[in-house]
Coordinates of C-alpha atoms in Angstrom, one line a residue:
Chain O
M1 CA 39.8 79.6 88.4
V2 CA 41.4 78.4 91.7
L3 CA 42.8 81.8 92.3
Q4 CA 39.5 83.5 91.7
A5 CA 37.8 81.1 94.1
I6 CA 40.4 81.7 96.8
A7 CA 40.1 85.5 96.3
F8 CA 36.3 85.4 96.4
W9 CA 36.1 83.4 99.6
L10 CA 38.8 85.6 101.2
L11 CA 37.1 88.8 100.2
A12 CA 33.6 87.6 101.0
A13 CA 34.6 86.4 104.5
T14 CA 36.4 89.7 105.2
T15 CA 33.4 91.7 104.1
V16 CA 31.0 89.8 106.3
V17 CA 33.3 89.7 109.3
A18 CA 34.2 93.4 109.0
A19 CA 30.5 94.3 108.5
L20 CA 29.6 92.4 111.7
S21 CA 32.5 94.1 113.5
V22 CA 31.2 97.5 112.5
I23 CA 28.1 97.0 114.7
S24 CA 29.7 95.0 117.5
A25 CA 32.9 97.0 118.0
R26 CA 32.9 99.0 121.3
N27 CA 35.1 101.8 120.0
P28 CA 33.4 104.0 117.4
V29 CA 36.8 104.6 115.7
H30 CA 37.3 100.9 115.3
S31 CA 33.8 100.7 113.9
V32 CA 34.7 103.2 111.1
L33 CA 37.9 101.3 110.4
F34 CA 36.0 98.1 110.0
L35 CA 33.5 99.9 107.8
I36 CA 36.5 100.9 105.6
T37 CA 37.7 97.3 105.5
A38 CA 34.2 96.2 104.4
F39 CA 34.1 98.8 101.6
F40 CA 37.5 97.8 100.5
S41 CA 36.8 94.1 100.3
A42 CA 33.5 94.8 98.6
A43 CA 35.5 96.7 96.0
G44 CA 37.6 93.6 95.6
L45 CA 34.4 91.6 95.0
F46 CA 33.4 94.1 92.3
V47 CA 36.8 93.5 90.6
L48 CA 36.2 89.8 90.6
L49 CA 32.8 90.3 88.9
G50 CA 34.6 92.3 86.2
A51 CA 33.2 95.6 87.2
E52 CA 36.5 97.3 87.8
F53 CA 35.2 100.8 87.1
L54 CA 32.6 100.5 89.9
A55 CA 35.2 99.0 92.2
M56 CA 37.6 102.0 91.7
I57 CA 34.7 104.5 92.1
L58 CA 33.7 102.8 95.3
V59 CA 37.2 103.1 96.7
V60 CA 37.7 106.7 95.5
V61 CA 34.4 108.0 96.7
Y62 CA 33.5 106.0 99.8
V63 CA 36.8 104.9 101.2
G64 CA 38.9 107.9 100.0
A65 CA 36.5 110.7 100.8
V66 CA 33.3 109.8 102.7
A67 CA 34.9 107.5 105.2
V68 CA 37.8 109.9 105.9
L69 CA 35.2 112.6 106.9
F70 CA 33.4 110.0 108.9
L71 CA 36.6 109.1 110.7
F72 CA 37.3 112.8 111.1
V73 CA 34.0 113.4 112.9
V74 CA 34.0 110.3 115.0
M75 CA 37.5 111.1 116.3
M76 CA 36.5 114.6 117.2
L77 CA 33.4 113.6 119.0
D78 CA 33.5 112.1 122.4
V79 CA 30.8 109.5 122.0
D80 CA 29.6 107.9 125.2
F81 CA 28.7 104.4 124.2
V82 CA 27.0 103.4 127.5
A83 CA 24.5 106.2 127.0
L84 CA 23.9 105.2 123.4
R85 CA 23.2 101.6 124.4
Q86 CA 20.5 102.6 126.8
G87 CA 18.0 103.3 124.0
F88 CA 18.8 99.9 122.3
A89 CA 15.6 98.1 123.4
R90 CA 13.4 101.1 122.5
Y91 CA 14.7 101.3 118.9
L92 CA 14.8 97.5 118.4
P93 CA 11.3 97.1 116.8
I94 CA 11.9 99.8 114.2
G95 CA 15.3 98.5 113.4
A96 CA 14.0 94.9 113.1
V97 CA 11.2 96.1 110.6
I98 CA 13.8 97.9 108.4
A99 CA 16.1 95.0 108.5
G100 CA 13.3 92.6 107.6
V101 CA 12.2 94.8 104.6
L102 CA 15.8 95.0 103.4
T103 CA 16.3 91.2 103.7
V104 CA 13.1 90.5 101.7
E105 CA 14.1 93.0 99.0
M106 CA 17.6 91.4 98.7
V107 CA 16.1 87.9 98.5
I108 CA 13.7 89.0 95.7
V109 CA 16.4 90.6 93.7
A110 CA 18.9 87.8 94.2
A111 CA 16.2 85.2 93.2
S112 CA 15.2 87.0 90.0
V113 CA 18.8 87.5 89.0
A114 CA 19.6 83.9 89.7
T115 CA 16.7 82.6 87.5
G116 CA 16.8 85.1 84.6
G117 CA 20.0 87.1 84.8
A118 CA 20.1 90.8 85.5
A119 CA 20.0 91.9 81.8
A120 CA 17.0 89.6 80.9
K121 CA 14.8 91.0 83.7
S122 CA 15.7 94.6 83.1
T123 CA 13.2 96.8 81.3
G124 CA 15.5 99.7 80.8
P125 CA 18.0 100.1 78.0
V126 CA 21.1 97.9 78.3
L127 CA 24.3 97.8 76.3
H128 CA 23.9 96.0 73.0
V129 CA 25.3 92.5 73.1
S130 CA 27.6 92.9 70.1
T131 CA 29.5 95.7 71.6
A132 CA 29.4 94.4 75.2
G133 CA 32.5 92.3 74.8
T134 CA 34.7 94.7 72.9
V135 CA 34.4 98.0 75.0
T136 CA 35.9 98.4 78.4
N137 CA 33.9 98.6 81.6
A138 CA 34.2 102.4 82.0
E139 CA 33.3 103.0 78.4
A140 CA 30.2 100.7 78.6
I141 CA 28.9 102.6 81.7
G142 CA 29.6 105.9 80.1
R143 CA 27.7 105.0 76.9
V144 CA 24.6 104.1 78.9
L145 CA 24.9 106.8 81.5
Y146 CA 25.3 109.7 79.1
T147 CA 22.8 108.6 76.5
D148 CA 19.8 106.7 77.8
Y149 CA 20.0 107.9 81.4
V150 CA 21.4 111.4 80.8
Y151 CA 18.3 113.1 82.4
F152 CA 18.5 111.0 85.5
F153 CA 22.3 111.7 85.6
Q154 CA 21.7 115.4 85.4
A155 CA 18.9 115.3 88.0
A156 CA 21.3 113.4 90.4
G157 CA 23.9 116.1 89.8
M158 CA 21.3 118.9 90.5
V159 CA 20.3 117.2 93.8
L160 CA 23.9 117.0 94.9
L161 CA 24.5 120.6 93.9
V162 CA 21.4 121.7 96.0
A163 CA 22.6 119.6 98.9
M164 CA 26.1 121.2 98.7
I165 CA 24.7 124.7 98.6
G166 CA 22.4 123.9 101.5
A167 CA 25.3 122.7 103.6
I168 CA 27.3 125.8 102.8
V169 CA 24.4 128.2 103.6
L170 CA 23.7 126.4 106.9
T171 CA 27.3 126.7 108.1
L172 CA 28.4 130.0 106.7
K173 CA 28.8 132.6 109.4
H174 CA 30.1 136.1 108.9
R175 CA 31.6 137.2 112.1
E176 CA 32.3 140.8 112.7
G177 CA 35.8 142.0 113.6
V178 CA 37.7 139.1 112.2
K179 CA 40.9 140.1 110.4
R180 CA 41.0 138.4 107.0
Q181 CA 43.9 138.1 104.6
D182 CA 43.5 139.9 101.3
V183 CA 46.0 138.3 99.1
G184 CA 45.5 140.7 96.2
A185 CA 46.1 143.7 98.5
Q186 CA 49.3 142.1 99.8
V187 CA 50.7 141.4 96.4
A188 CA 49.9 144.9 95.2
R189 CA 51.7 146.4 98.2
T190 CA 54.7 148.5 97.3
P191 CA 57.4 150.1 99.5
K192 CA 55.7 153.4 98.9
K193 CA 52.4 152.2 100.3
G194 CA 53.9 150.1 103.0
M195 CA 56.1 152.6 104.8
R196 CA 56.6 156.3 105.4
L197 CA 59.9 158.0 105.8
V198 CA 59.7 160.8 108.4
T199 CA 62.4 163.1 109.6
I200 CA 62.0 163.6 113.3
K201 CA 63.0 166.8 114.9
S202 CA 64.6 166.2 118.2
G203 CA 62.4 166.8 121.2
E204 CA 59.2 167.0 119.2
G205 CA 58.1 163.5 118.4
I206 CA 55.8 162.6 115.6
E207 CA 52.1 162.2 115.0
L208 CA 51.1 159.0 113.2
Chain Y
M1 CA 63.1 70.0 84.2
G2 CA 61.2 70.9 81.1
E3 CA 59.7 74.2 79.9
I4 CA 57.8 76.0 82.6
D5 CA 54.2 76.7 81.8
W6 CA 53.8 80.4 82.8
G7 CA 50.1 80.3 81.9
S8 CA 49.2 77.7 84.5
T9 CA 47.8 78.9 87.9
I10 CA 51.1 78.2 89.8
G11 CA 53.2 79.5 86.9
W12 CA 51.2 82.8 86.8
T13 CA 51.4 83.2 90.6
V14 CA 55.2 82.6 90.7
M15 CA 55.7 85.0 87.7
T16 CA 53.6 87.8 89.3
V17 CA 55.3 87.4 92.7
L18 CA 58.7 87.6 91.0
Q19 CA 57.6 90.8 89.1
I20 CA 56.3 92.4 92.3
L21 CA 59.6 91.5 94.0
A22 CA 61.6 93.0 91.2
V23 CA 59.7 96.3 91.3
V24 CA 59.8 96.5 95.1
I25 CA 63.5 95.8 95.3
W26 CA 64.2 98.4 92.6
I27 CA 62.1 101.0 94.4
L28 CA 63.7 100.3 97.8
L29 CA 67.2 100.5 96.4
S30 CA 66.4 103.7 94.5
L31 CA 64.8 105.2 97.6
A32 CA 68.0 104.5 99.6
F33 CA 69.9 106.8 97.2
L34 CA 67.1 109.2 96.6
L35 CA 66.8 109.9 100.3
L36 CA 70.5 110.7 100.3
A37 CA 70.1 112.8 97.2
D38 CA 67.3 114.7 99.0
R39 CA 69.5 115.5 101.9
K40 CA 72.5 116.3 99.7
I41 CA 70.5 118.7 97.6
W42 CA 69.0 120.3 100.7
A43 CA 72.4 120.6 102.2
G44 CA 73.8 122.1 98.9
V45 CA 71.2 124.9 98.9
M46 CA 72.1 125.7 102.5
M47 CA 75.8 125.6 101.7
R48 CA 76.4 122.6 104.0
K49 CA 78.0 119.3 103.0
G50 CA 75.2 117.0 104.0
P51 CA 75.9 113.3 105.0
N52 CA 79.5 112.6 103.9
V53 CA 81.0 110.2 106.4
V54 CA 79.5 106.7 105.7
G55 CA 81.0 105.3 102.6
P56 CA 82.4 107.4 99.7
F57 CA 80.5 110.7 99.4
G58 CA 78.2 109.4 102.2
L59 CA 76.6 106.9 99.7
L60 CA 76.0 104.3 102.3
Q61 CA 74.3 106.8 104.8
S62 CA 70.8 105.4 104.1
F63 CA 71.9 101.8 104.9
A64 CA 73.5 103.0 108.1
D65 CA 70.3 104.8 109.0
F66 CA 68.3 101.7 108.1
L67 CA 70.4 99.5 110.5
K68 CA 70.0 102.2 113.2
F69 CA 66.3 102.2 112.9
V70 CA 65.8 98.5 112.8
L71 CA 68.0 97.8 115.8
K72 CA 66.3 100.3 118.2
E73 CA 63.5 99.5 120.6
I74 CA 59.9 100.0 119.6
V75 CA 58.2 102.2 122.1
I76 CA 54.4 102.0 122.3
P77 CA 52.9 104.8 124.4
A78 CA 50.9 103.6 127.5
G79 CA 47.5 105.0 126.4
A80 CA 47.9 104.0 122.7
D81 CA 45.6 101.8 120.8
K82 CA 48.2 99.1 120.2
V83 CA 46.7 97.4 117.2
V84 CA 45.8 100.6 115.3
F85 CA 49.1 102.1 116.4
M86 CA 51.1 99.3 114.7
L87 CA 48.7 99.0 111.8
A88 CA 49.1 102.6 110.7
P89 CA 52.7 102.4 109.4
L90 CA 52.0 99.1 107.7
V91 CA 49.0 100.6 105.9
M92 CA 51.1 103.6 104.8
F93 CA 53.9 101.3 103.6
T94 CA 51.7 98.8 101.8
L95 CA 49.6 101.4 100.0
A96 CA 52.7 103.3 98.9
F97 CA 54.0 100.1 97.2
A98 CA 50.6 98.9 96.0
A99 CA 50.3 101.9 93.7
W100 CA 53.4 100.8 91.7
A101 CA 51.5 97.8 90.4
V102 CA 50.0 99.8 87.5
I103 CA 52.9 102.1 86.7
P104 CA 54.2 101.3 83.2
L105 CA 57.9 101.2 83.7
A106 CA 58.8 100.5 80.1
P107 CA 57.2 99.1 76.9
G108 CA 55.6 95.9 78.2
W109 CA 56.9 96.3 81.7
V110 CA 53.9 96.7 84.0
V111 CA 52.9 94.3 86.8
A112 CA 49.1 94.8 86.2
N113 CA 48.1 96.3 82.9
I114 CA 44.5 97.1 84.0
N115 CA 42.0 99.2 82.1
V116 CA 41.3 101.6 84.9
G117 CA 44.9 102.2 85.8
V118 CA 44.5 106.0 86.4
L119 CA 41.6 105.4 88.7
Y120 CA 43.5 102.7 90.6
L121 CA 46.3 105.2 91.2
F122 CA 43.9 107.8 92.3
A123 CA 42.1 105.4 94.6
I124 CA 45.3 104.2 96.2
S125 CA 46.7 107.7 96.7
S126 CA 43.4 108.8 98.3
L127 CA 43.8 105.9 100.7
G128 CA 47.2 107.1 101.8
V129 CA 45.6 109.4 104.3
Y130 CA 44.5 106.5 106.5
G131 CA 48.1 105.6 107.6
I132 CA 48.5 109.2 108.8
I133 CA 45.1 109.7 110.5
M134 CA 45.2 106.2 112.2
G135 CA 48.8 106.9 113.4
G136 CA 47.8 110.3 114.7
W137 CA 44.7 109.0 116.6
A138 CA 46.2 105.8 118.0
S139 CA 49.1 107.6 119.5
N140 CA 46.7 109.0 122.1
S141 CA 48.6 112.3 122.3
K142 CA 47.8 115.9 121.4
Y143 CA 50.3 116.8 118.7
P144 CA 50.0 113.5 116.7
F145 CA 46.2 113.9 116.8
L146 CA 46.3 117.5 115.5
G147 CA 48.8 116.5 112.8
G148 CA 46.5 113.6 111.8
L149 CA 43.4 115.8 111.5
R150 CA 45.4 118.5 109.6
S151 CA 46.6 115.9 107.1
A152 CA 43.1 114.4 106.6
A153 CA 41.7 117.8 105.7
Q154 CA 44.6 118.7 103.5
M155 CA 44.8 115.5 101.5
V156 CA 41.0 115.3 100.9
S157 CA 41.1 119.0 99.7
Y158 CA 44.0 118.5 97.2
E159 CA 42.7 115.2 95.9
V160 CA 39.8 117.1 94.3
S161 CA 42.1 119.3 92.2
I162 CA 44.3 116.3 91.4
G163 CA 41.2 114.4 90.2
F164 CA 40.2 117.3 87.9
V165 CA 43.7 117.6 86.5
I166 CA 43.8 113.8 85.8
I167 CA 40.4 114.2 84.0
T168 CA 41.9 116.7 81.6
V169 CA 44.6 114.2 80.7
I170 CA 42.1 111.4 80.3
L171 CA 40.0 113.7 78.0
L172 CA 43.1 114.4 75.9
T173 CA 44.1 110.7 75.5
G174 CA 40.7 109.1 75.7
S175 CA 41.9 106.2 77.8
L176 CA 42.1 105.2 81.5
N177 CA 44.9 102.7 80.8
L178 CA 48.3 104.1 81.8
Q179 CA 50.2 102.1 79.2
T180 CA 47.9 103.5 76.5
I181 CA 48.3 107.0 77.8
V182 CA 52.1 106.7 77.5
E183 CA 51.8 105.1 74.0
R184 CA 49.7 108.0 72.7
Q185 CA 52.5 110.4 73.6
A186 CA 55.0 108.6 71.3
G187 CA 57.2 110.4 68.7
G188 CA 58.9 113.3 70.4
F189 CA 58.3 115.8 73.2
W190 CA 55.9 117.8 71.0
N191 CA 53.4 114.9 71.4
W192 CA 53.5 115.0 75.2
N193 CA 50.3 115.8 77.0
V194 CA 51.9 118.9 78.6
L195 CA 52.0 120.4 75.0
G196 CA 48.5 119.3 74.0
G197 CA 49.3 115.7 73.2
G198 CA 49.2 115.6 69.5
G199 CA 51.8 117.7 67.6
L200 CA 51.4 121.1 66.2
K201 CA 47.6 121.0 65.6
N202 CA 47.0 120.3 69.2
L203 CA 49.5 122.9 70.4
P204 CA 46.8 125.5 71.6
A205 CA 45.8 122.9 74.2
A206 CA 49.2 123.5 75.8
L207 CA 47.8 126.8 77.0
V208 CA 45.7 124.8 79.4
M209 CA 47.9 121.7 79.9
I210 CA 51.0 123.6 81.0
P211 CA 49.2 125.3 83.9
M212 CA 47.5 121.9 84.7
S213 CA 50.9 120.2 85.0
V214 CA 52.0 123.0 87.4
I215 CA 48.8 122.5 89.4
F216 CA 49.3 118.8 89.5
F217 CA 52.9 119.2 90.7
I218 CA 51.8 121.6 93.5
S219 CA 48.9 119.3 94.5
A220 CA 51.4 116.4 94.5
L221 CA 53.5 118.3 97.0
A222 CA 50.4 118.8 99.2
E223 CA 49.3 115.2 98.8
T224 CA 52.6 113.8 99.9
N225 CA 52.9 116.3 102.8
R226 CA 56.1 117.7 101.4
P227 CA 57.3 121.2 102.2
P228 CA 55.9 123.9 101.7
F229 CA 52.7 121.9 102.7
D230 CA 54.2 119.7 105.4
L231 CA 51.7 121.0 108.0
P232 CA 50.9 117.6 109.4
E233 CA 54.5 117.4 110.7
A234 CA 55.3 121.1 111.1
E235 CA 58.1 120.8 113.6
S236 CA 57.9 124.3 114.9
E237 CA 54.3 123.9 116.1
L238 CA 53.5 120.2 116.2
V239 CA 57.0 118.8 117.0
A240 CA 56.7 116.2 114.2
G241 CA 52.9 115.7 113.9
Y242 CA 51.6 112.2 113.5
Q243 CA 55.1 110.8 113.8
V244 CA 55.8 112.1 117.3
E245 CA 55.2 108.8 119.2
Y246 CA 56.7 106.5 116.6
S247 CA 60.2 105.1 116.9
S248 CA 62.4 102.4 115.4
T249 CA 60.9 100.3 112.5
P250 CA 57.4 101.7 112.5
Y251 CA 58.9 105.2 112.0
L252 CA 61.1 103.7 109.3
L253 CA 58.0 102.3 107.6
F254 CA 56.3 105.7 107.7
M255 CA 59.3 107.4 106.2
I256 CA 59.8 104.8 103.4
G257 CA 56.1 105.0 102.6
E258 CA 56.3 108.8 102.4
Y259 CA 59.3 108.7 100.1
A260 CA 57.7 105.9 98.0
N261 CA 54.7 108.1 97.6
I262 CA 56.9 111.1 96.5
V263 CA 58.6 109.0 93.9
M264 CA 55.2 107.6 92.8
M265 CA 54.0 111.2 92.3
C266 CA 57.1 112.0 90.3
A267 CA 56.4 108.9 88.1
M268 CA 52.7 110.0 87.8
I269 CA 53.7 113.5 86.5
S270 CA 56.1 111.9 84.1
I271 CA 53.5 109.5 82.8
L272 CA 50.5 111.8 82.6
F273 CA 52.2 114.9 81.2
F274 CA 55.8 114.1 80.1
G275 CA 55.5 111.0 78.0
G276 CA 56.4 108.3 80.6
W277 CA 59.0 106.0 79.1
Q278 CA 58.9 107.8 75.7
A279 CA 62.1 109.5 74.6
P280 CA 61.8 113.2 73.9
F281 CA 62.6 112.6 70.2
P282 CA 61.2 110.1 67.6
T283 CA 62.8 106.7 68.1
P284 CA 62.2 104.6 64.9
F285 CA 65.6 102.9 65.5
T286 CA 64.3 101.0 68.5
A287 CA 62.0 99.0 66.2
H288 CA 65.0 96.9 65.1
W289 CA 66.3 96.4 68.6
P290 CA 65.5 93.2 70.7
S291 CA 62.5 94.0 72.8
T292 CA 64.5 93.8 76.0
A293 CA 66.9 96.5 74.8
A294 CA 64.0 98.7 73.8
S295 CA 62.4 98.2 77.2
F296 CA 65.6 99.2 79.0
F297 CA 65.9 102.2 76.7
G298 CA 62.3 103.3 77.7
F299 CA 62.9 102.5 81.3
M300 CA 66.0 104.8 81.3
W301 CA 63.9 107.7 80.1
L302 CA 61.2 107.2 82.7
F303 CA 63.9 106.9 85.4
L304 CA 65.6 110.1 84.2
K305 CA 62.2 111.9 84.3
I306 CA 61.5 110.6 87.8
L307 CA 64.9 111.8 88.9
F308 CA 64.3 115.3 87.4
F309 CA 61.0 115.7 89.2
F310 CA 62.5 114.4 92.4
F311 CA 65.2 117.0 92.1
I312 CA 62.5 119.7 91.8
F313 CA 60.7 118.2 94.8
A314 CA 64.0 118.5 96.8
M315 CA 64.6 122.0 95.6
V316 CA 61.1 123.1 96.6
K317 CA 61.7 121.6 100.1
A318 CA 65.0 123.6 100.4
I319 CA 63.7 126.9 99.0
V320 CA 60.1 127.5 99.8
P321 CA 58.9 128.5 103.3
R322 CA 56.0 126.6 104.9
Y323 CA 52.4 127.7 104.2
R324 CA 50.0 128.7 106.9
Y325 CA 47.1 126.4 107.2
D326 CA 44.3 128.8 106.1
Q327 CA 46.5 129.8 103.1
L328 CA 46.8 126.1 102.2
M329 CA 43.1 125.6 102.2
R330 CA 42.5 128.8 100.3
L331 CA 44.9 127.7 97.6
G332 CA 43.3 124.3 97.3
W333 CA 39.7 125.2 97.3
K334 CA 39.6 128.8 96.0
V335 CA 42.4 128.7 93.4
F336 CA 43.1 125.2 92.2
L337 CA 39.6 123.8 92.2
P338 CA 38.0 126.5 90.1
T339 CA 41.0 126.7 87.7
S340 CA 41.1 122.9 87.1
L341 CA 37.3 122.8 86.7
V342 CA 37.4 125.5 84.0
A343 CA 40.3 123.5 82.4
V344 CA 38.2 120.4 82.3
A345 CA 35.5 122.3 80.4
L346 CA 38.0 123.9 78.1
I347 CA 39.7 120.6 77.2
A348 CA 36.4 118.8 76.7
G349 CA 35.3 121.6 74.3
W350 CA 38.7 121.4 72.6
R351 CA 38.2 117.6 72.1
E352 CA 34.7 118.1 70.8
F353 CA 35.1 121.2 68.5
G354 CA 38.9 121.6 68.1
P355 CA 40.9 120.4 65.1
G356 CA 41.6 117.1 66.8
A357 CA 37.9 116.2 67.1

C-alpha cells in the first residue's frame, strides 16, 4: 500500500505539473513533450486503478501515434509565439466559459462517483459481478464492447473510416508528368525487353 | 539474521530491483559480444577479418570501445536545446531496457508477469521513436533533423503492420500474457505459432502464419532502423542522421539502446512465433528436474533462438542494399498493411469456424 501511495502521488504530481507546463512553455516543441509526459503519467494512474488495458491503449494510441504526428507537425511549422499571444485577451472570455463548463461537469461526475460508485449510477449494462473478479481487464472490456455496445462500436468505426477517407480525398493530388515507379513492370523486365543488340556499320550511325 | 520476508514492502522492492539488475546486466554483457558478433559476421560476408586485435579473436573489442566512448568529451552544439539534447539518448536507452520487464526468459523467469504483456511491449516499442525525433530536433542541425523526421514517419508506418501481425498471434493463442503465449506453444516445434500453434489439426493456419512471421521480421528491421531500412542514419545522404551531433556517452547510449531494441525484437519473434523458451521437441523429462534446472534449460532455448535471429539480422545488414524512402513507404502501407489485415480476418475466421474452434 505504501508503494501504491508513493506511485500515485508521484504520477499525479507529474501529470499536473506537466499539464500546466503544456500551456505555459514558450517553445511549442517543449509543450508537446510535456503533453506526452502528461499522457504517460496518466497511463500510470490507469495502471494503479487496475485498468491496465486502458493504460496500454492510451500509450499506444496517444503517445505512440497521435503525439508523434503532433510533434512532427509542430517541428515542421515555424510558429511565432509573439503573434499567437496577441489574441490572448480576445479569446479569453470564450476560453473561460469552456473551462468553466468542463470544471462543473467534472465536479458533478466526481461527486456522483464518490457517493454511489460508477457502477451503481450507470444505467447501461455493466459486467456481471460474479465474473468481474475472474476475467482479465482486456477480456472484461471486450465482453461489454462487442456485445452490449457493438452498434456504438461499429458506428465509431464508421465515423473513423469516413474521416480517414475524407483526409485522403482532401490531400490526394494527381500531378501530371511525374515519373512513378511500377514495381510489377520492373520485376517483369527481361534482358530481351531491356536492351537491344545492334550491329553498327562504320560511318553510318544508328537510329534509335 | 532470520528468514527474509520477500512479501513485505521492502522485501518486494529489494527483490524486484535485484531481478531488474540481473536482467539488465545479462543484456549489457550479451550486447557487448553481440555487437562484436555483428561486426564479425558483417566482416565475414565482406571477406574481411573484422575486429581481431583487442583480446583473443577481438573478444574484448566492445569493452575497449566502451572505455573510448566514456572517456571522450561530450560536445553540445551551440544552438542545441541542451535539456532535450541530453534527454533524447536517455529516453532511448531507458525505453529499450524497460521493454525487457515483461519478456518471459524461462519458466517462471519474468520481472513483471502482467496480463497485457504484448500490449506493453507494443506500447514501449512505439515510444522508441521519441529518442530519435527528440535527438534529431534538439541538435539544431539540418541532417539530424531530416533523419529524425524520416525515422518518425518510418516507425509510425511499420508499427501498424507489426500491430496487425501481433493481433494474429493473439487470436491464435487467445491471450495477451506473454508467459501464457509461450506456454501454449509447448510440446514441440509443430505446436509453435508459426505452424498454426496447435499440432496437425491447426497446420493449415501455417499458410497464414509463416508469411506473418516474415512480415514481422521485416517490420522489425524497419522498426529498429536496421539496414536495409536504416534511412534515418543513411550515411551516404544524411552523414549519420539523428546521431550526427552526438559524441561520447550520449552516442554510446543511443547505440546500446539501438542494439537492445534489436535483441528485444529477436526475443519478440522467438516468443510470438517460435515458442520462446520451449524446446523444439517434447520435454516430459524436465518435469522431474529441479525447477531451477528446468528454468536454465528453457532459458538456453530462448537464448539460442535470439542468437539465431540476431544472426539473420546481421546477415541482412551485410547482404541487402538500402531501400529508397518512397519504396520503404510503399512496402509498409501498400504491401504489409493490406496483407496483415487480410491475415487478421483469415485467422479470426479460422478460430471461429476451423477445427480448433
